[in-house]
GROMACS .gro file of N, CA and C in nm:
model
  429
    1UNK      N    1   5.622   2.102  -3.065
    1UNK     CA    2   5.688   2.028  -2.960
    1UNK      C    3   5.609   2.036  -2.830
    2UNK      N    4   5.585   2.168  -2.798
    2UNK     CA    5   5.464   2.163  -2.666
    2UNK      C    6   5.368   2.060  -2.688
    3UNK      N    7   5.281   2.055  -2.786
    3UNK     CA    8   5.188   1.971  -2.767
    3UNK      C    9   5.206   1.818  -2.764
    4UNK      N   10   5.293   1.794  -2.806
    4UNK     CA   11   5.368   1.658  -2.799
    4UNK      C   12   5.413   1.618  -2.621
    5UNK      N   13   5.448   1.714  -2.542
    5UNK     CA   14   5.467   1.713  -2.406
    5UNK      C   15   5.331   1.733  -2.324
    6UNK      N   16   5.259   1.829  -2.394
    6UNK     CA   17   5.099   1.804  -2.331
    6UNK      C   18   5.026   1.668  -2.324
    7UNK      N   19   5.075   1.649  -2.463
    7UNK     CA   20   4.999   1.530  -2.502
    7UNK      C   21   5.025   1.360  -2.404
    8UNK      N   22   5.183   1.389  -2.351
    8UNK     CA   23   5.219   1.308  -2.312
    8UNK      C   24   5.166   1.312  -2.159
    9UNK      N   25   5.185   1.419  -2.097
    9UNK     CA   26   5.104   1.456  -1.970
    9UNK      C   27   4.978   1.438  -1.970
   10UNK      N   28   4.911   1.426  -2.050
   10UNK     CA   29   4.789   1.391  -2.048
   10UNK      C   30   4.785   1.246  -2.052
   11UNK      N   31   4.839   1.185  -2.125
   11UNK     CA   32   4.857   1.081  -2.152
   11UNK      C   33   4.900   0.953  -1.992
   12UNK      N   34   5.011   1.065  -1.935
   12UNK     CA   35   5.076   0.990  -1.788
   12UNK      C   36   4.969   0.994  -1.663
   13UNK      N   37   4.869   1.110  -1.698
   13UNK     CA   38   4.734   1.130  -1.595
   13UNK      C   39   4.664   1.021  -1.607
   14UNK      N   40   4.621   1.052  -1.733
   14UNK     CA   41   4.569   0.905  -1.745
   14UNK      C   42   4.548   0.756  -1.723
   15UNK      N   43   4.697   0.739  -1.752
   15UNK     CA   44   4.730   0.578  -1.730
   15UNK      C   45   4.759   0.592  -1.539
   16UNK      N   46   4.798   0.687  -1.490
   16UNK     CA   47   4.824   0.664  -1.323
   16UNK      C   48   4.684   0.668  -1.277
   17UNK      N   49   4.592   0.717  -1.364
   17UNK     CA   50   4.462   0.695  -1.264
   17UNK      C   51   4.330   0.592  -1.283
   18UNK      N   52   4.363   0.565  -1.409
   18UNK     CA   53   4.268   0.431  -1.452
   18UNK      C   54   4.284   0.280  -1.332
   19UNK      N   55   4.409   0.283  -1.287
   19UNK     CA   56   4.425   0.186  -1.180
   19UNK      C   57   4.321   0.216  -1.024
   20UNK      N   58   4.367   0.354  -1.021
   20UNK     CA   59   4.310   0.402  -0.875
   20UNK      C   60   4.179   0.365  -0.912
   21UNK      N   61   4.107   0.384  -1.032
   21UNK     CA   62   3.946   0.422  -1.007
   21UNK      C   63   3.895   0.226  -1.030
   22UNK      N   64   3.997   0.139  -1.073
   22UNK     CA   65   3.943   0.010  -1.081
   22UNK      C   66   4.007  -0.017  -0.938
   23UNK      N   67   4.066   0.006  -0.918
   23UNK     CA   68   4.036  -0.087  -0.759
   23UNK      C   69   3.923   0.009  -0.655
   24UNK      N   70   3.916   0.086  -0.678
   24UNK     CA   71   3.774   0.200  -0.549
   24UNK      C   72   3.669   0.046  -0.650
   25UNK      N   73   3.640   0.045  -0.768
   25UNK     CA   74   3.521  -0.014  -0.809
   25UNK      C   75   3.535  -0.132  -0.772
   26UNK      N   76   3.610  -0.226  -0.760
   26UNK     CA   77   3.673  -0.357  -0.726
   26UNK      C   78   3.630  -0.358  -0.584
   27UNK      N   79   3.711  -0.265  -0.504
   27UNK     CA   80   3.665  -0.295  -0.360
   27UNK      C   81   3.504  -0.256  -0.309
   28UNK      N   82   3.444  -0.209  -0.401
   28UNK     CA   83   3.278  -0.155  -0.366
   28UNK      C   84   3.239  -0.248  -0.385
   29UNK      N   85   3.244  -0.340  -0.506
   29UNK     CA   86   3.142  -0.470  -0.520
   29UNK      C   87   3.190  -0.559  -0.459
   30UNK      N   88   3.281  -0.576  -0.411
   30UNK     CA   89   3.320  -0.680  -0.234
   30UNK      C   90   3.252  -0.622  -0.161
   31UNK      N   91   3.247  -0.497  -0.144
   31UNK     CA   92   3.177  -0.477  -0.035
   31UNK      C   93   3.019  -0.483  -0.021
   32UNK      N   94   2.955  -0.502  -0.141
   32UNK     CA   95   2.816  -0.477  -0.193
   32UNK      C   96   2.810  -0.663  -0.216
   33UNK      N   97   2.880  -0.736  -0.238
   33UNK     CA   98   2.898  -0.907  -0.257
   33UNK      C   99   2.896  -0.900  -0.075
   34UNK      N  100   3.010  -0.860  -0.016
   34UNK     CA  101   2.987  -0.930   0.133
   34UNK      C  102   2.870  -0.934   0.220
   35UNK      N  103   2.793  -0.795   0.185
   35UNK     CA  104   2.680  -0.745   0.211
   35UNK      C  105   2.526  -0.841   0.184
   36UNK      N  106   2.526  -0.874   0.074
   36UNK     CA  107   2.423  -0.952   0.008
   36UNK      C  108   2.483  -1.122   0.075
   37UNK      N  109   2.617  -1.134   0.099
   37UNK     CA  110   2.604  -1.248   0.190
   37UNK      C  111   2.566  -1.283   0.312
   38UNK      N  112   2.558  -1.145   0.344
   38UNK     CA  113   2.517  -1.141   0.495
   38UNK      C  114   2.388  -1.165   0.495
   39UNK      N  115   2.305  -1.084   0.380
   39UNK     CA  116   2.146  -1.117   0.438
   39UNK      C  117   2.143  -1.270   0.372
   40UNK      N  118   2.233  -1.340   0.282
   40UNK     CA  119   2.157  -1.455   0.264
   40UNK      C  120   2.201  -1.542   0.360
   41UNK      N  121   2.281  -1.493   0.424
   41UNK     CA  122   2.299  -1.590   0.596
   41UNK      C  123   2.225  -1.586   0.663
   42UNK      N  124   2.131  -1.415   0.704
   42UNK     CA  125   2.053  -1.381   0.783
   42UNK      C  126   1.954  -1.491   0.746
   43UNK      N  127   1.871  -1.523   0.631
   43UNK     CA  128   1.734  -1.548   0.559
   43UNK      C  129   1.793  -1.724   0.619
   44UNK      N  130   1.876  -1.742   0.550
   44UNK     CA  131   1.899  -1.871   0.583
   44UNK      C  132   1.934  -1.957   0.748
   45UNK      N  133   1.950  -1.857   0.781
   45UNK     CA  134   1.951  -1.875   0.955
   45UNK      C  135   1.816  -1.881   1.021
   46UNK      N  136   1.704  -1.765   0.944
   46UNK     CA  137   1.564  -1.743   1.022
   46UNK      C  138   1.516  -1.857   0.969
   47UNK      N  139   1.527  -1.973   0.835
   47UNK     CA  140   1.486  -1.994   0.783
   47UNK      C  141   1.488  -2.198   0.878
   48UNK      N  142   1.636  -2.164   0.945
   48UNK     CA  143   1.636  -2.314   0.971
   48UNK      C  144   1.609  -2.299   1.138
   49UNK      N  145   1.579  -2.211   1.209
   49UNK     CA  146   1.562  -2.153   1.355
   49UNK      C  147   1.363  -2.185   1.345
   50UNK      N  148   1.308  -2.121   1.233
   50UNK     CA  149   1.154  -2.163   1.167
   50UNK      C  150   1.155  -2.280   1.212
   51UNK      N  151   1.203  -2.361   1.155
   51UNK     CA  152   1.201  -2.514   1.110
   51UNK      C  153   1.218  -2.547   1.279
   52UNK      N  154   1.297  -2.512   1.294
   52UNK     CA  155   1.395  -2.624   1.447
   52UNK      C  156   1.240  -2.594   1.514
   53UNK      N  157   1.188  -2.447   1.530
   53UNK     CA  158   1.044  -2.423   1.628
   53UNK      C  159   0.954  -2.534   1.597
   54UNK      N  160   0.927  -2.561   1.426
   54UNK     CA  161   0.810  -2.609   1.428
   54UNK      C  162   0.852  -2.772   1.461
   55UNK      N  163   0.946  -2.821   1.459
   55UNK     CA  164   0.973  -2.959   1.511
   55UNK      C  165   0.960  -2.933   1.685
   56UNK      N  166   1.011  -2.839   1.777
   56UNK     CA  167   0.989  -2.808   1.894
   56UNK      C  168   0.877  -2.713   1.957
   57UNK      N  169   0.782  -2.743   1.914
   57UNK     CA  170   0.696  -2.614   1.994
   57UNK      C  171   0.658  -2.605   2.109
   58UNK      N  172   0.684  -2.680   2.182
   58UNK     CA  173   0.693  -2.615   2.386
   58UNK      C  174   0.824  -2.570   2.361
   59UNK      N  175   0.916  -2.507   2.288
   59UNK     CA  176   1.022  -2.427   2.351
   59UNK      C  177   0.976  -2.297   2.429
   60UNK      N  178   1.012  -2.292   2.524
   60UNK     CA  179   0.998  -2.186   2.608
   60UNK      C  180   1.102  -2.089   2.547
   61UNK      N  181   1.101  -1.948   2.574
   61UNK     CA  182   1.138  -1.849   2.525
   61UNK      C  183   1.274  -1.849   2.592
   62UNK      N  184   1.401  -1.809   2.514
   62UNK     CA  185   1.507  -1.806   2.510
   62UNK      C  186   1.637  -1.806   2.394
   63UNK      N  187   1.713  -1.801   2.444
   63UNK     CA  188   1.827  -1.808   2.313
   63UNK      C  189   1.852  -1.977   2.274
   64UNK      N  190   1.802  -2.024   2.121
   64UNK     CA  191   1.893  -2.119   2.084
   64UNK      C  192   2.011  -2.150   2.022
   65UNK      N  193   2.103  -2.193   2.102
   65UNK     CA  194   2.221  -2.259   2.101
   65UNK      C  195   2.248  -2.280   1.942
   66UNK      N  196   2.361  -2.213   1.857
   66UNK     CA  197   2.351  -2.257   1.722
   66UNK      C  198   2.373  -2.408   1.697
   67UNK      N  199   2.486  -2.442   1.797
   67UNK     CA  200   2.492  -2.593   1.768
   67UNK      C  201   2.396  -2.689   1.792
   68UNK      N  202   2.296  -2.630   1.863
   68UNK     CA  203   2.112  -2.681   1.879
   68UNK      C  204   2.090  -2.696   1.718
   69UNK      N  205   2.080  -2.601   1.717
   69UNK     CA  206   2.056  -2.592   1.558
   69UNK      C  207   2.133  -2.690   1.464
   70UNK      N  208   2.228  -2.705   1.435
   70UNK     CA  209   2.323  -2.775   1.386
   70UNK      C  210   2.338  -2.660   1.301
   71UNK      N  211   2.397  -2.560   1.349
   71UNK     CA  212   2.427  -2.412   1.244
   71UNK      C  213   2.570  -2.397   1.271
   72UNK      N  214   2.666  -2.378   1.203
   72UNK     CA  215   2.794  -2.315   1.227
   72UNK      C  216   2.784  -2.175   1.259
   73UNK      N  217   2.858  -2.097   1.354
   73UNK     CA  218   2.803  -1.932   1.386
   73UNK      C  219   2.872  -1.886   1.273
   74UNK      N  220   2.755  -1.785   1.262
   74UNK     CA  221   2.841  -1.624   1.216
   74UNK      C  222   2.839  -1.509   1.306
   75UNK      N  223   2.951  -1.483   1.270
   75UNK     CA  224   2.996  -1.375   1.408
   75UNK      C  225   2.854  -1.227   1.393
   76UNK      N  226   2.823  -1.219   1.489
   76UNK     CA  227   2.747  -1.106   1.494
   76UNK      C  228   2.579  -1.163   1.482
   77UNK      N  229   2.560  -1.277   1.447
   77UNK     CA  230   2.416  -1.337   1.434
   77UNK      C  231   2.369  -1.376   1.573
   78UNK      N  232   2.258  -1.333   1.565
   78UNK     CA  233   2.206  -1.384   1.712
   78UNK      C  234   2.085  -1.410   1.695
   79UNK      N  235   1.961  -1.478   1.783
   79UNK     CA  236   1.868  -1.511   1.795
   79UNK      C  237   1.821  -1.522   1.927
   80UNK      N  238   1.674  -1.520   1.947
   80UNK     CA  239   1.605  -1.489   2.057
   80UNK      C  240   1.448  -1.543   2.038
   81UNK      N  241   1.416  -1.602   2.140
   81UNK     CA  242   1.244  -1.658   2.122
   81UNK      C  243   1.202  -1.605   2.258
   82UNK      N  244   1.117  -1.472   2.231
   82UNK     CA  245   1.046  -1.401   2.301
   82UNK      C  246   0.904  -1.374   2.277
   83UNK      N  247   0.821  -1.434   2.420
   83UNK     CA  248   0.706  -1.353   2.353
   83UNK      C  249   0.651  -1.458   2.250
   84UNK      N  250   0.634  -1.562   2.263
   84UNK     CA  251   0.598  -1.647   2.108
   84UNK      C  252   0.696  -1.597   1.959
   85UNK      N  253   0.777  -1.483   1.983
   85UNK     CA  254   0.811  -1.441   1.840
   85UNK      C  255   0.958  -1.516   1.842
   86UNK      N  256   1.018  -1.514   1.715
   86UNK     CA  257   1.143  -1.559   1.689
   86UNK      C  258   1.231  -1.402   1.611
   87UNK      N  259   1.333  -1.405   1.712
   87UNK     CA  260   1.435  -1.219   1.669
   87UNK      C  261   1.545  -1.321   1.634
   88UNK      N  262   1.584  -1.262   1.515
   88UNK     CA  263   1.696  -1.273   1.427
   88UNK      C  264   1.737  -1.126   1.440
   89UNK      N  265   1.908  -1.121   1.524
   89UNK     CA  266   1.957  -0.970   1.515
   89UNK      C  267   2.088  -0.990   1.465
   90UNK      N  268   2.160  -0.864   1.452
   90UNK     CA  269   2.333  -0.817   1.466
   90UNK      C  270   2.298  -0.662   1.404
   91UNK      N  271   2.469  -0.655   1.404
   91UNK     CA  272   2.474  -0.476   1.387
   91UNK      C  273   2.470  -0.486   1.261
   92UNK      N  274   2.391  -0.323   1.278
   92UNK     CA  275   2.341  -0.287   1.157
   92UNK      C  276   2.510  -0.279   1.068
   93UNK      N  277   2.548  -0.258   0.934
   93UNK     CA  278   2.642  -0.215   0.826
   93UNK      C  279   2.581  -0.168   0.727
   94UNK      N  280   2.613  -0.061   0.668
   94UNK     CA  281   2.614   0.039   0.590
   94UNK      C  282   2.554  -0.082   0.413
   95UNK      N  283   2.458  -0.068   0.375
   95UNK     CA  284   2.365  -0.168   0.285
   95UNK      C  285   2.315  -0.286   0.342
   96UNK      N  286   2.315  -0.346   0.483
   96UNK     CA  287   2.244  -0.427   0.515
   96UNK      C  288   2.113  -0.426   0.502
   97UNK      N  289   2.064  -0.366   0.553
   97UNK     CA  290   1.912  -0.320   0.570
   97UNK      C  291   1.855  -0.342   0.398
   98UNK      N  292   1.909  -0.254   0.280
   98UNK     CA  293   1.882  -0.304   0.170
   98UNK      C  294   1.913  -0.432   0.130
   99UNK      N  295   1.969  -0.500   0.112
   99UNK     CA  296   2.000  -0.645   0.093
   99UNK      C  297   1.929  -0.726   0.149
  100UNK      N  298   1.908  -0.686   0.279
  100UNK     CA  299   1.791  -0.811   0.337
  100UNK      C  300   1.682  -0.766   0.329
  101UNK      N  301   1.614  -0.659   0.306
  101UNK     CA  302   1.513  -0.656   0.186
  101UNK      C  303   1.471  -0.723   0.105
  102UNK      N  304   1.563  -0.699   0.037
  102UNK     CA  305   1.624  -0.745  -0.119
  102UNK      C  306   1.581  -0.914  -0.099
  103UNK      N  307   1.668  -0.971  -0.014
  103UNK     CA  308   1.657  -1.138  -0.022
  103UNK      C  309   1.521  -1.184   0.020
  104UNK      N  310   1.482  -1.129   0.101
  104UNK     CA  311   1.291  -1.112   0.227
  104UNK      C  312   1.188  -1.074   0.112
  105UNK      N  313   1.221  -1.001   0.030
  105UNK     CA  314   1.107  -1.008  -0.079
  105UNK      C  315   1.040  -0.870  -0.005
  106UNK      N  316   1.128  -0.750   0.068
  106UNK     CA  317   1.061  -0.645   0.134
  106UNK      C  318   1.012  -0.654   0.248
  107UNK      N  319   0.970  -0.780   0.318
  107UNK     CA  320   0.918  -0.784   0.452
  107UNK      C  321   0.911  -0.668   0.555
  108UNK      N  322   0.782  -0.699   0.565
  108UNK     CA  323   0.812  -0.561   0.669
  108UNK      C  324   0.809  -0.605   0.846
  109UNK      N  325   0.879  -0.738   0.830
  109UNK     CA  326   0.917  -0.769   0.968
  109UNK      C  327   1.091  -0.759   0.995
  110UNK      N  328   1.112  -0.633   0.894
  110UNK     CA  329   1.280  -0.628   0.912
  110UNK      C  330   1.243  -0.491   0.952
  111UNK      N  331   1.391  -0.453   1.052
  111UNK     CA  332   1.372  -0.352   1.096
  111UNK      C  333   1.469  -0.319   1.165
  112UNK      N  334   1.489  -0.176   1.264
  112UNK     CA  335   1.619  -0.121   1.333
  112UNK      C  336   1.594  -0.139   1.451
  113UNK      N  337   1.654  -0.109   1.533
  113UNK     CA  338   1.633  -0.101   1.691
  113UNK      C  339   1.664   0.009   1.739
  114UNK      N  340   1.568   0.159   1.754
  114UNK     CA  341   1.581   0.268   1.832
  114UNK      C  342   1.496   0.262   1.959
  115UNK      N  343   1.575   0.329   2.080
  115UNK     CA  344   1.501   0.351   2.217
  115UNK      C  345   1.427   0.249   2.223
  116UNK      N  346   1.483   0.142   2.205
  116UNK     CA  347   1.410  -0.011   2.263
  116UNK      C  348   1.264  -0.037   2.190
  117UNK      N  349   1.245   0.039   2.078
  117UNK     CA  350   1.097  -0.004   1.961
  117UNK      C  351   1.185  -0.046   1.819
  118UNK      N  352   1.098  -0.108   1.768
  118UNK     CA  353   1.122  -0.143   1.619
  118UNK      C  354   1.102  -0.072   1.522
  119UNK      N  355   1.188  -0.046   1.475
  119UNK     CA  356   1.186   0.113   1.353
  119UNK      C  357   1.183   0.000   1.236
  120UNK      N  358   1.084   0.029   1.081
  120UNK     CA  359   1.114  -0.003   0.975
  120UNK      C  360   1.165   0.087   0.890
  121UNK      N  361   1.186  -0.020   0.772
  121UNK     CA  362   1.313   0.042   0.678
  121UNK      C  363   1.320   0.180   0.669
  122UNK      N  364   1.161   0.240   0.676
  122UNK     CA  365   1.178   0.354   0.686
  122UNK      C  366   1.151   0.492   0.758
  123UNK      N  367   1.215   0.384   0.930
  123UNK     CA  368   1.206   0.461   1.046
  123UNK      C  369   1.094   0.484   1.132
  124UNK      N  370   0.972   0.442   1.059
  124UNK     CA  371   0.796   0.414   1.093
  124UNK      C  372   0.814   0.311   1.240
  125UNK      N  373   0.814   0.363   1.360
  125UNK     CA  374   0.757   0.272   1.453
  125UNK      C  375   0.664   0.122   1.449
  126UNK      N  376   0.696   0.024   1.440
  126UNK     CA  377   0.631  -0.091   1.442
  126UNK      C  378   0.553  -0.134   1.479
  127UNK      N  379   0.535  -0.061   1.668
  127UNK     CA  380   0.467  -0.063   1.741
  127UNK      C  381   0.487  -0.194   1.807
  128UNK      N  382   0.643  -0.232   1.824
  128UNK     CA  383   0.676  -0.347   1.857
  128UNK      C  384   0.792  -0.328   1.977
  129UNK      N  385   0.771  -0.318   2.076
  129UNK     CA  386   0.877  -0.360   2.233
  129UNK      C  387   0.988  -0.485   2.179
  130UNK      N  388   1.119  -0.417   2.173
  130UNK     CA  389   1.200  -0.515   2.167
  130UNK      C  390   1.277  -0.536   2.296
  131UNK      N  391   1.300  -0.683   2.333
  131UNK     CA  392   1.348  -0.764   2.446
  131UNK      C  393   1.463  -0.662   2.471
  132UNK      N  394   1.514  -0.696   2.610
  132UNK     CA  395   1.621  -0.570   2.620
  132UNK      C  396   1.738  -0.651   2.613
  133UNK      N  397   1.747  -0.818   2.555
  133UNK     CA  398   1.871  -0.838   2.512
  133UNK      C  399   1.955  -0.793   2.367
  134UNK      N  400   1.798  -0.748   2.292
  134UNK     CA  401   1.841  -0.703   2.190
  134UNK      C  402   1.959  -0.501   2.159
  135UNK      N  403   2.090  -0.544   2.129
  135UNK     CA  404   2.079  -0.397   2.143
  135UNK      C  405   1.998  -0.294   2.045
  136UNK      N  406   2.037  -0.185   2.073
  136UNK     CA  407   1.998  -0.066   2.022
  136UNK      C  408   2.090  -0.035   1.849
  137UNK      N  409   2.039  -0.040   1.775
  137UNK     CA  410   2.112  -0.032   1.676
  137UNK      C  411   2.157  -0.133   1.597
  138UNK      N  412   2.050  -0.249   1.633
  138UNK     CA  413   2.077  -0.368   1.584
  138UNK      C  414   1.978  -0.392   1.476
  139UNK      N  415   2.031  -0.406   1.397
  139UNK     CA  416   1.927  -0.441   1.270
  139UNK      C  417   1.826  -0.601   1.253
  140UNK      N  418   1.737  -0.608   1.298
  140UNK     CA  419   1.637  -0.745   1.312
  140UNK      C  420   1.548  -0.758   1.185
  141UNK      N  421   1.520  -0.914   1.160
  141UNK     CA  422   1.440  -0.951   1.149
  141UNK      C  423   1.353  -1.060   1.225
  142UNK      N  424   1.206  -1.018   1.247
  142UNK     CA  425   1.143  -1.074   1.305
  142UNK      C  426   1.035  -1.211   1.290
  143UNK      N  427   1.009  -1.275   1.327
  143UNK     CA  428   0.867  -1.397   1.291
  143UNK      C  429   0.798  -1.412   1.395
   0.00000   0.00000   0.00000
């Protein structure tokens, strides 16, 4: 008879926790899916900001207007034409940095923003002065 009551306790562990551990896995790959959408927003944002330059090249250095662009915003995307270069920023999140990797094919014009230089993926100085509209802790990619 004990083991018949073990058996069942084992049995009630079981079934109460197979739920808990599919939704932790459920909500990770949303979070690992929202992630990988972000850099293919990022790629696809640097990608039509490219374009808008090479149809405009006397733009003088400044922020373009997304609706310049004909871009709908995403919150946290920003851009900057400094310096001849084009900064694609926002805050860094916890797998960004890998993902837009990931979509960039590795580029090593992605990078962090410490004490106002460009850190790559793996913290290596760039040897690149970032604009001081950019903040600190902002994860960029550059052209």
């Amino acid at each position: 008879m004990i083991y018949w009551i073990f058996a069942a306790f084992i049995g009630f562990l079981v079934y109460t926790q197979v739920p808990v551990r599919h939704q932790a896995d459920v909500q990770a790959h949303a979070s690992v899916s929202d992630t990988r959408l972000q850099a293919i927003q990022t790629v696809r944002y640097m990608n039509v900001l490219n374009d808008w330059r090479y149809d405009h090249p006397g733009q003088p250095d400044g922020v373009i207007p997304d609706a310049t662009l004909g871009w709908s915003p995403v919150p946290g995307l920003n851009n900057l034409i400094a310096g001849g270069r084009t900064w694609v920023w926002q805050p860094d999140t916890p797998g960004l940095m890998a993902a837009l990797l990931q979509q960039t094919r590795q580029s090593a014009l992605t990078g962090r923003v410490s004490n106002r230089r460009l850190n790559d993926a793996q913290g290596n100085d760039m040897q690149v002065s970032v604009p001081p509209t950019v903040p600190d802790g902002s994860l960029v990619w550059l052209n």
